[in-house]
Coordinates of C-alpha atoms in Angstrom, one line a residue:
X1248 CA 0.2 -0.2 0.0
X1249 CA 2.0 3.1 -1.6
X1250 CA 1.8 5.7 0.9
X1251 CA 3.0 8.1 -2.4
X1252 CA -0.3 7.3 -4.1
X1253 CA -2.1 10.8 -5.4
X1254 CA -5.5 11.8 -6.4
X1255 CA -5.6 13.3 -10.2
X1256 CA -6.3 16.7 -10.7
X1257 CA -9.1 15.9 -12.7
X1258 CA -10.6 14.2 -9.9
X1259 CA -10.2 16.9 -7.5
X1260 CA -11.9 19.4 -9.7
X1261 CA -14.5 17.0 -10.8
X1262 CA -15.4 16.7 -7.4
X1263 CA -15.9 20.5 -7.0
X1264 CA -18.2 20.5 -9.6
X1265 CA -20.5 17.6 -8.3
X1266 CA -20.5 19.7 -4.6
X1267 CA -22.6 22.5 -6.4
X1268 CA -21.7 25.0 -3.6
X1269 CA -22.9 27.9 -5.0
X1270 CA -20.2 30.4 -6.7
X1271 CA -21.1 34.1 -5.4
X1272 CA -17.4 35.3 -4.2
X1273 CA -15.8 37.7 -6.5
X1274 CA -12.4 39.0 -5.7
X1275 CA -13.4 42.0 -3.3
X1276 CA -15.3 39.5 -1.3
X1277 CA -12.5 37.5 -0.8
X1278 CA -10.2 40.4 0.1
X1279 CA -12.6 41.4 2.6
X1280 CA -13.2 38.0 3.6
X1281 CA -9.5 37.6 4.1
X1282 CA -9.4 41.2 6.0
X1283 CA -11.7 39.5 8.3
X1284 CA -9.9 36.0 8.9
X1285 CA -6.1 38.0 9.1
X1286 CA -6.8 41.1 11.5
X1287 CA -7.6 39.3 14.8
X1288 CA -5.0 38.4 18.1
X1289 CA -2.4 39.1 15.9
X1290 CA -2.6 43.3 16.5
X1291 CA -5.1 43.5 19.1
X1292 CA -2.8 41.0 21.9
X1293 CA 0.4 39.3 20.5
X1294 CA 2.2 42.8 19.1
X1295 CA 2.6 43.9 22.7
X1296 CA 3.0 40.3 24.1
X1297 CA 6.3 40.1 21.6
X1298 CA 6.8 43.4 22.4
X1299 CA 7.6 43.1 26.3
X1300 CA 8.8 39.2 26.2
X1301 CA 11.5 39.1 23.0
X1302 CA 12.1 41.9 20.4
X1303 CA 11.0 45.9 22.1
X1304 CA 9.9 48.5 19.6
X1305 CA 12.0 46.2 17.0
X1306 CA 8.9 44.0 17.0
X1307 CA 7.4 46.2 14.2
X1308 CA 11.0 44.3 12.1
X1309 CA 9.5 41.5 13.2
X1310 CA 6.2 41.9 11.5
X1311 CA 8.3 43.0 8.3
X1312 CA 10.1 39.8 8.0
X1313 CA 7.0 37.9 8.9
X1314 CA 5.2 39.7 6.6
X1315 CA 7.9 38.6 3.2
X1316 CA 7.6 35.0 4.5
X1317 CA 3.8 35.1 4.4
X1318 CA 4.1 37.3 1.0
X1319 CA 6.4 34.6 -1.0
X1320 CA 4.0 31.5 1.0
X1321 CA 0.7 33.5 -0.2
X1322 CA 2.5 34.0 -4.1
X1323 CA 2.7 29.5 -4.0
X1324 CA -1.1 29.4 -2.9
X1325 CA -2.0 31.5 -5.6
X1326 CA -0.7 29.7 -8.1
X1327 CA -1.9 26.3 -6.7
X1328 CA -5.6 28.0 -5.7
X1329 CA -6.0 29.7 -9.2
X1330 CA -5.1 26.1 -11.1
X1331 CA -6.2 23.6 -8.6
X1332 CA -9.7 25.5 -7.1
X1333 CA -11.0 23.1 -4.3
X1334 CA -12.6 23.4 -0.9
X1335 CA -9.4 21.2 0.1
X1336 CA -6.9 23.9 0.4
X1337 CA -3.3 23.0 0.7
X1338 CA -4.2 19.1 1.9
X1339 CA -5.8 18.9 -1.5
X1340 CA -2.8 20.2 -3.3
X1341 CA -0.6 17.8 -1.3
X1342 CA -2.4 15.0 -2.5
X1343 CA -2.4 16.1 -6.0
X1344 CA 1.2 16.4 -6.0
X1345 CA 3.3 15.0 -3.5
X1346 CA 1.2 11.9 -2.1
X1347 CA -0.7 10.8 0.4
X1348 CA 1.1 10.6 3.2
X1349 CA 2.2 14.5 2.8
X1350 CA -1.3 15.1 2.3
X1351 CA -2.2 13.8 5.8
X1352 CA 0.9 15.6 7.1
X1353 CA -0.1 18.8 5.8
X1354 CA -4.0 18.0 6.9
X1355 CA -3.1 17.2 10.7
X1356 CA -1.0 20.6 10.6
X1357 CA -4.1 22.5 9.1
X1358 CA -5.8 20.9 12.4
X1359 CA -3.2 22.6 14.5
X1360 CA -3.2 25.6 13.1
X1361 CA -6.3 25.9 13.3
X1362 CA -7.2 24.3 16.4
X1363 CA -4.7 26.3 18.6
X1364 CA -5.4 29.7 16.4
X1365 CA -8.5 29.4 18.1
X1366 CA -7.5 28.8 21.2
X1367 CA -5.5 31.8 20.9
X1368 CA -8.2 34.1 19.5
X1369 CA -10.5 32.8 22.1
X1370 CA -8.3 33.8 25.0
X1371 CA -7.4 37.1 23.8
X1372 CA -11.3 37.9 23.1
X1373 CA -11.6 36.7 26.9
X1374 CA -8.8 39.4 28.3
X1375 CA -10.4 42.2 25.9
X1376 CA -13.8 41.3 27.1
X1377 CA -12.6 41.6 31.0
X1378 CA -11.2 45.4 29.9
X1379 CA -14.3 46.2 28.0
X1380 CA -16.5 45.6 31.4
X1381 CA -14.2 45.1 34.1
X1382 CA -14.7 41.6 35.0
X1383 CA -12.3 39.9 37.2
X1384 CA -9.0 39.0 35.5
X1385 CA -8.9 35.9 37.7
X1386 CA -11.7 34.2 35.8
X1387 CA -10.9 35.9 32.4
X1388 CA -7.5 37.2 32.0
X1389 CA -4.3 35.9 31.3
X1390 CA -3.4 35.2 34.4
X1391 CA -6.9 33.4 35.2
X1392 CA -5.8 29.9 36.3
X1393 CA -8.5 28.7 34.1
X1394 CA -9.6 31.1 31.2
X1395 CA -13.4 31.1 32.0
X1396 CA -14.3 33.5 28.9
X1397 CA -12.3 31.7 26.2
X1398 CA -14.1 28.6 27.4
X1399 CA -17.8 30.0 27.1
X1400 CA -17.1 31.8 23.8
X1401 CA -16.1 28.6 21.7
X1402 CA -19.1 26.9 23.7
X1403 CA -21.5 29.7 22.3
X1404 CA -20.1 29.8 18.8
X1405 CA -19.4 25.6 18.9
X1406 CA -23.7 25.8 18.6
X1407 CA -23.8 28.2 16.3
X1408 CA -21.3 26.2 14.4
X1409 CA -23.2 23.0 14.4
X1410 CA -26.5 24.4 14.1
X1411 CA -25.2 26.1 10.7
X1412 CA -26.4 29.6 11.5
X1413 CA -24.4 31.9 9.5
X1414 CA -23.3 35.4 9.1
X1415 CA -25.0 37.2 6.2
X1416 CA -22.6 39.1 4.1
X1417 CA -23.7 42.2 4.9
X1418 CA -22.7 41.2 8.3
X1419 CA -19.3 40.0 7.5
X1420 CA -18.5 43.3 6.2
X1421 CA -19.6 45.3 8.9
X1422 CA -17.8 43.3 11.5
X1423 CA -14.6 43.8 8.8
X1424 CA -15.6 47.5 8.6
X1425 CA -15.4 48.2 12.3
X1426 CA -11.9 46.4 12.7
X1427 CA -10.5 48.5 10.0
X1428 CA -11.9 51.4 11.7
X1429 CA -10.7 50.3 15.3
X1430 CA -7.0 49.9 13.6
X1431 CA -7.3 53.2 12.0
X1432 CA -8.4 55.1 15.1
X1433 CA -5.4 53.4 16.6
X1434 CA -2.7 54.9 14.3
X1435 CA -4.6 58.4 14.0
X1436 CA -5.0 59.1 17.7
X1437 CA -2.0 57.2 19.2
X1438 CA 0.7 59.6 16.4
X1439 CA -0.2 62.5 19.0
X1440 CA 1.2 60.4 22.2
X1441 CA 4.3 58.9 20.2
X1442 CA 7.1 59.1 23.0
X1443 CA 10.5 59.1 20.6
X1444 CA 12.4 57.8 24.0
X1445 CA 10.2 54.8 24.0
X1446 CA 11.7 53.5 20.9
X1447 CA 15.3 54.0 22.1
X1448 CA 16.9 51.5 21.5
X1449 CA 14.8 50.2 18.9
X1450 CA 16.9 47.0 18.8
X1451 CA 16.6 46.4 23.1
X1452 CA 20.2 44.8 23.9
X1453 CA 20.2 41.4 24.1
X1454 CA 20.3 40.0 27.4
X1455 CA 21.0 36.8 29.0
X1456 CA 17.7 34.6 30.0
X1457 CA 16.6 33.9 33.7
X1458 CA 19.6 31.7 35.2
X1459 CA 16.7 28.9 36.0
X1460 CA 15.7 29.3 32.4
X1461 CA 15.1 25.6 30.7
X1462 CA 17.0 24.8 27.4
X1463 CA 14.0 24.2 26.1
X1464 CA 12.8 27.4 26.0
X1465 CA 15.9 28.5 24.1
X1466 CA 15.3 28.6 20.2
X1467 CA 16.5 26.0 18.3
X1468 CA 19.0 27.8 16.3
X1469 CA 20.9 29.5 19.0
X1470 CA 20.9 25.5 20.9
X1471 CA 22.2 24.6 17.5
X1472 CA 25.3 27.6 16.9
X1473 CA 25.8 26.4 20.9
X1474 CA 25.0 30.5 21.8
X1475 CA 23.6 31.4 25.0
X1476 CA 20.1 31.7 25.6
X1477 CA 19.4 35.4 25.3
X1478 CA 16.4 38.2 25.0
X1479 CA 15.9 41.0 22.9
X1480 CA 18.5 42.1 20.4
X1481 CA 19.1 40.7 16.7
X1482 CA 17.9 37.2 17.9
X1483 CA 14.6 38.1 19.9
X1484 CA 13.7 40.0 16.8
X1485 CA 13.9 36.7 15.0
X1486 CA 11.8 34.8 17.6
X1487 CA 9.2 37.3 17.6
X1488 CA 9.1 37.4 13.8
X1489 CA 8.9 33.8 14.0
X1490 CA 6.0 33.9 16.3
X1491 CA 4.0 36.9 14.9
X1492 CA 4.3 35.1 11.6
X1493 CA 0.7 33.6 13.4
X1494 CA -0.4 37.3 13.1
X1495 CA -0.7 36.3 9.3
X1496 CA -1.9 32.7 9.1
X1497 CA -5.7 32.4 8.0
X1498 CA -5.0 33.8 4.5
X1499 CA -4.5 30.5 2.9
X1500 CA -8.2 29.8 4.3
X1501 CA -9.3 31.5 1.5
X1502 CA -7.8 28.7 -0.8
X1503 CA -10.9 26.9 1.0
X1504 CA -13.6 28.9 -1.2
X1505 CA -12.5 27.8 -4.4
X1506 CA -15.3 26.1 -5.0
X1507 CA -17.5 29.1 -3.9
X1508 CA -15.9 31.7 -5.7
X1509 CA -16.9 32.8 -9.4
X1510 CA -14.0 33.1 -10.9
X1511 CA -11.5 31.3 -9.2
X1512 CA -8.7 31.1 -11.3
X1513 CA -8.8 35.0 -11.4
X1514 CA -10.0 36.0 -8.1
X1515 CA -8.4 34.0 -5.8
X1516 CA -4.8 35.6 -6.4
X1517 CA -6.5 38.7 -5.8
X1518 CA -8.2 37.8 -2.2
X1519 CA -4.6 36.0 -1.1
X1520 CA -2.7 38.8 -1.9
X1521 CA -4.4 42.0 -1.8
X1522 CA -6.0 40.6 2.1
X1523 CA -2.2 40.2 3.2
X1524 CA -1.2 43.3 1.6
X1525 CA -3.5 45.1 3.9
X1526 CA -3.5 43.3 6.8
X1527 CA 0.3 43.5 6.5
X1528 CA 0.2 47.3 6.7
X1529 CA -2.0 47.8 9.3
X1530 CA 0.3 45.3 11.4
X1531 CA 3.5 47.1 11.1
X1532 CA 1.8 50.7 11.7
X1533 CA -0.2 49.6 14.8
X1534 CA 3.1 47.9 16.2
X1535 CA 5.0 51.2 15.6
X1536 CA 2.4 52.9 17.4
X1537 CA 2.2 50.6 20.2
X1538 CA 5.9 50.5 21.3
X1539 CA 6.1 54.4 21.0
X1540 CA 3.5 55.0 22.9
X1541 CA 4.1 53.1 25.8
X1542 CA 8.0 51.6 26.7
X1543 CA 8.2 48.0 25.9
X1544 CA 8.8 46.7 29.5
X1545 CA 5.6 48.2 30.7
X1546 CA 3.2 46.8 27.9
X1547 CA 0.1 45.2 29.4
X1548 CA 0.0 41.4 28.2
X1549 CA -3.7 40.8 28.6
X1550 CA -5.3 44.0 26.0
X1551 CA -2.0 45.9 25.4
X1552 CA -3.7 48.4 22.8
X1553 CA -6.7 48.9 25.4
X1554 CA -4.3 49.1 28.4
X1555 CA -1.7 51.7 26.2
X1556 CA -4.8 54.4 25.9
X1557 CA -5.9 54.2 29.0
X1558 CA -2.3 55.0 30.1
X1559 CA -2.6 58.2 28.0
X1560 CA -5.9 59.4 29.6
X1561 CA -8.2 58.2 27.3
X1562 CA -10.6 55.6 28.4
X1563 CA -12.8 56.0 25.8
X1564 CA -10.5 55.3 22.6
X1565 CA -9.7 52.2 24.9
X1566 CA -13.1 51.3 25.5
X1567 CA -13.7 51.6 21.6
X1568 CA -10.9 48.9 21.0
X1569 CA -11.9 46.5 23.2
X1570 CA -15.5 46.6 21.6
X1571 CA -13.7 46.4 18.3
X1572 CA -12.1 43.5 19.2
X1573 CA -14.5 42.0 21.0
X1574 CA -16.5 42.3 17.7
X1575 CA -13.9 41.4 15.2
X1576 CA -12.7 38.5 17.1
X1577 CA -16.0 36.9 17.3
X1578 CA -16.0 36.9 13.5
X1579 CA -12.2 35.4 13.7
X1580 CA -13.4 32.4 16.0
X1581 CA -15.7 31.8 13.7
X1582 CA -14.1 31.0 10.8
X1583 CA -11.3 29.0 12.2
X1584 CA -14.2 26.9 13.9
X1585 CA -16.0 26.3 10.6
X1586 CA -12.7 25.8 9.2
X1587 CA -11.4 23.5 11.6
X1588 CA -15.4 21.2 10.7
X1589 CA -14.1 21.6 6.9
X1590 CA -10.7 20.1 7.2
X1591 CA -11.8 17.0 9.1
X1592 CA -15.0 16.6 6.7
X1593 CA -12.2 16.5 4.0
X1594 CA -10.1 14.3 5.7
X1595 CA -13.1 11.8 6.4
X1596 CA -14.7 12.5 2.8
X1597 CA -11.0 10.5 1.4
X1598 CA -11.2 7.8 4.1
X1599 CA -7.9 9.0 5.9
X1600 CA -10.0 9.9 9.2
X1601 CA -12.9 7.9 10.3
X1602 CA -16.0 8.6 7.5
X1603 CA -18.5 9.2 10.7
X1604 CA -16.4 12.3 11.4
X1605 CA -16.7 13.7 8.1
X1606 CA -20.6 13.3 7.5
X1607 CA -23.2 16.1 7.8
X1608 CA -25.8 16.3 10.4
X1609 CA -28.9 15.5 8.4
X1610 CA -30.8 18.6 9.3
X1611 CA -28.4 21.0 9.8
X1612 CA -26.2 19.9 7.0
X1613 CA -23.1 20.8 8.7
X1614 CA -19.7 18.5 9.9
X1615 CA -21.4 18.3 13.2
X1616 CA -18.9 15.4 14.8
X1617 CA -15.9 17.4 13.5
X1618 CA -17.1 20.7 15.0
X1619 CA -18.0 19.5 18.8
X1620 CA -14.4 17.2 19.2
X1621 CA -12.4 20.0 17.6
X1622 CA -14.0 22.4 19.8
X1623 CA -13.9 20.3 23.1
X1624 CA -10.3 19.9 22.6
X1625 CA -9.9 23.5 21.7
X1626 CA -11.9 24.7 25.0
X1627 CA -9.7 22.3 27.6
X1628 CA -6.4 23.8 25.6
X1629 CA -7.8 27.1 26.1
X1630 CA -8.5 27.1 29.4
X1631 CA -5.4 26.5 30.9
X1632 CA -2.2 27.4 28.2
X1633 CA -1.0 30.8 27.8
X1634 CA -1.0 32.5 24.7
X1635 CA 2.6 33.0 24.1
X1636 CA 2.6 28.9 24.2
X1637 CA 0.0 28.5 21.4
X1638 CA 0.8 31.1 18.9
X1639 CA 4.4 29.5 19.4
X1640 CA 2.7 25.8 18.3
X1641 CA -0.1 27.8 15.5
X1642 CA 3.4 29.1 13.9
X1643 CA 5.6 26.2 13.7
X1644 CA 2.2 24.1 12.6
X1645 CA 1.4 27.0 10.2
X1646 CA 5.0 27.4 8.6
X1647 CA 5.5 23.5 8.3
X1648 CA 2.5 23.3 6.1
X1649 CA 3.6 26.0 4.0
X1650 CA 6.6 24.4 3.0
X1651 CA 4.8 21.7 2.1
X1652 CA 3.1 24.0 -0.7
X1653 CA 5.8 25.8 -1.6
X1654 CA 7.6 22.6 -2.5
X1655 CA 4.7 21.4 -4.4
X1656 CA 4.2 24.6 -6.9
X1657 CA 7.6 23.1 -9.0
X1658 CA 6.6 19.5 -8.5
X1659 CA 2.8 20.1 -10.1
X1660 CA 4.9 22.3 -12.5
X1661 CA 7.1 19.2 -13.4
X1662 CA 4.3 16.7 -13.4
X1663 CA 1.4 18.5 -14.7
X1664 CA 3.2 21.0 -17.4
X1665 CA 0.3 21.0 -19.5
X1666 CA -1.9 22.0 -16.3
X1667 CA -3.6 25.7 -17.3
X1668 CA -1.8 27.9 -14.6
X1669 CA -3.9 31.2 -14.4
X1670 CA -1.5 32.5 -12.1
X1671 CA 2.4 31.6 -11.9
X1672 CA 4.4 32.3 -9.3
X1673 CA 7.7 33.9 -10.7
X1674 CA 10.8 32.9 -11.2
X1675 CA 10.1 29.3 -10.3
X1676 CA 11.7 27.2 -8.7
X1677 CA 13.6 29.8 -7.4
X1678 CA 10.8 31.8 -5.5
X1679 CA 9.4 28.6 -4.1
X1680 CA 12.4 27.6 -2.6
X1681 CA 13.1 30.9 -1.0
X1682 CA 9.6 30.7 0.7
X1683 CA 10.7 27.0 2.1
X1684 CA 13.9 28.2 2.9
X1685 CA 12.6 31.0 4.9
X1686 CA 9.3 29.4 6.7
X1687 CA 12.4 27.0 7.7
X1688 CA 14.5 29.3 9.0
X1689 CA 11.3 31.2 11.2
X1690 CA 10.8 27.1 12.6
X1691 CA 14.4 27.2 13.5
X1692 CA 14.1 30.2 15.5
X1693 CA 10.8 29.0 17.6
X1694 CA 11.9 27.4 20.9
X1695 CA 13.0 23.7 21.3
X1696 CA 9.9 23.1 23.7
X1697 CA 7.4 24.1 20.5
X1698 CA 9.1 21.7 18.2
X1699 CA 9.2 18.9 21.1
X1700 CA 5.3 19.3 21.1
X1701 CA 5.3 19.6 17.3
X1702 CA 7.2 16.4 17.5
X1703 CA 4.7 14.9 19.3
X1704 CA 1.6 16.0 17.5
X1705 CA 3.0 14.4 14.0
X1706 CA 3.8 11.3 15.8
X1707 CA 0.3 11.1 16.9
X1708 CA -0.5 11.7 13.8
X1709 CA 1.6 9.4 12.0
X1710 CA 0.3 6.2 14.2
X1711 CA -3.5 7.7 13.3
X1712 CA -2.6 7.4 9.5
X1713 CA -0.5 4.2 9.9
X1714 CA -3.1 2.0 11.7
X1715 CA -6.1 3.9 10.1
X1716 CA -6.0 6.3 7.4
X1717 CA -3.6 3.9 5.4
X1718 CA -5.5 1.3 5.3
X1719 CA -9.4 3.1 4.8
X1720 CA -8.4 5.6 2.2
X1721 CA -10.7 5.6 -0.8
X1722 CA -7.6 5.2 -3.1
X1723 CA -6.6 1.8 -1.1
X1724 CA -8.5 -0.6 -2.7
X1725 CA -7.0 0.8 -6.1
X1726 CA -3.7 0.2 -5.0
X1727 CA -4.4 -4.1 -4.8

């Protein structure tokens, strides 16, 4: 039973046509949808966390580095999405190019990315809710032993996702508009409270990590080169870049909308690259304003932006930011929860997961089993795990998946040179190779503990594949 068996592109496209999904989305809709997915915890919470813990004001450069790597990966996604528009996204691309085992790995990685991404956003949502209504931090803050707010919002959204109540396009556009308005407000008002002294030094000098710090909390690249464990400096900036890459994850979810886009061959590249460009500009500007307003070592990690405006005597702005964050993060969580269900459904449809997990509810028409299972697991994680640890894992899962996507571009060009490619990555295979190398280098700047956790996740996944998915795959009978 070959683990390298592939699905034909023709089979994938035919299956998409038979799905009879309504093609209603245009390029501008995808840009708006992408902005709605991407802008979330990365801008409302993670910028402050990484400025305080790793990079200082240089977190702005961390966002620049993350944007460049994300752009390289987005180019690869754009070629594959325009050539093979499918609801399966990167999972299906891998199945068509690299083989079943790689499809399984990338699907397993995507579950990690969106599952832990949901956990991060739920904790961020809880922190801003506490800031907005003055709720007890022992239940809703980052210091809470059990983050009740995160669990409650996941539970509510799970009911919505299972019942199948969908946000209308008008409501989605309103939520995106709210988030954009809040970002513009932060930049416009924050510029008047910039203190240049807070930006000096822009790259804080490297300092030794705490003596009792474990080697597990040291970036892999430092350990490989025999460097002492440090914080800040250029190494801290790169570590922050690897973590804030999480802020850009989500754009790849647009590739799941290939079967619901009117002209996917043209509109998917527009949506992917357009949404990423808008979000990168906002991230860089907001992170600069935040670190210029507040000394990086005094940033509040629970609700950094709201706390920053409270510190300069503008509680009304802080309230608007918290309201915008709570509203905007809700839509992000909804999309991530729905995406988890779709990924599980796709893997179940191919037999790699138990088919009942991938079936839809007879009344609501949603993949209810996968949605509920995913929500329960994520809620347990979100209840007790800090944002910084979760963000590391989201980043490593996303980066590893993007490496496979980057490799898939030249592989598919070699195996299917006849395939119509409305969008082509320029200078291939150089750009895909650069994308893969850049993603891998950012992975090396994550802590060893994140690699070990990721390795455990992969081992669990491979065991499931070896003892179940390999034998029950829909392609298995064809190899006998």
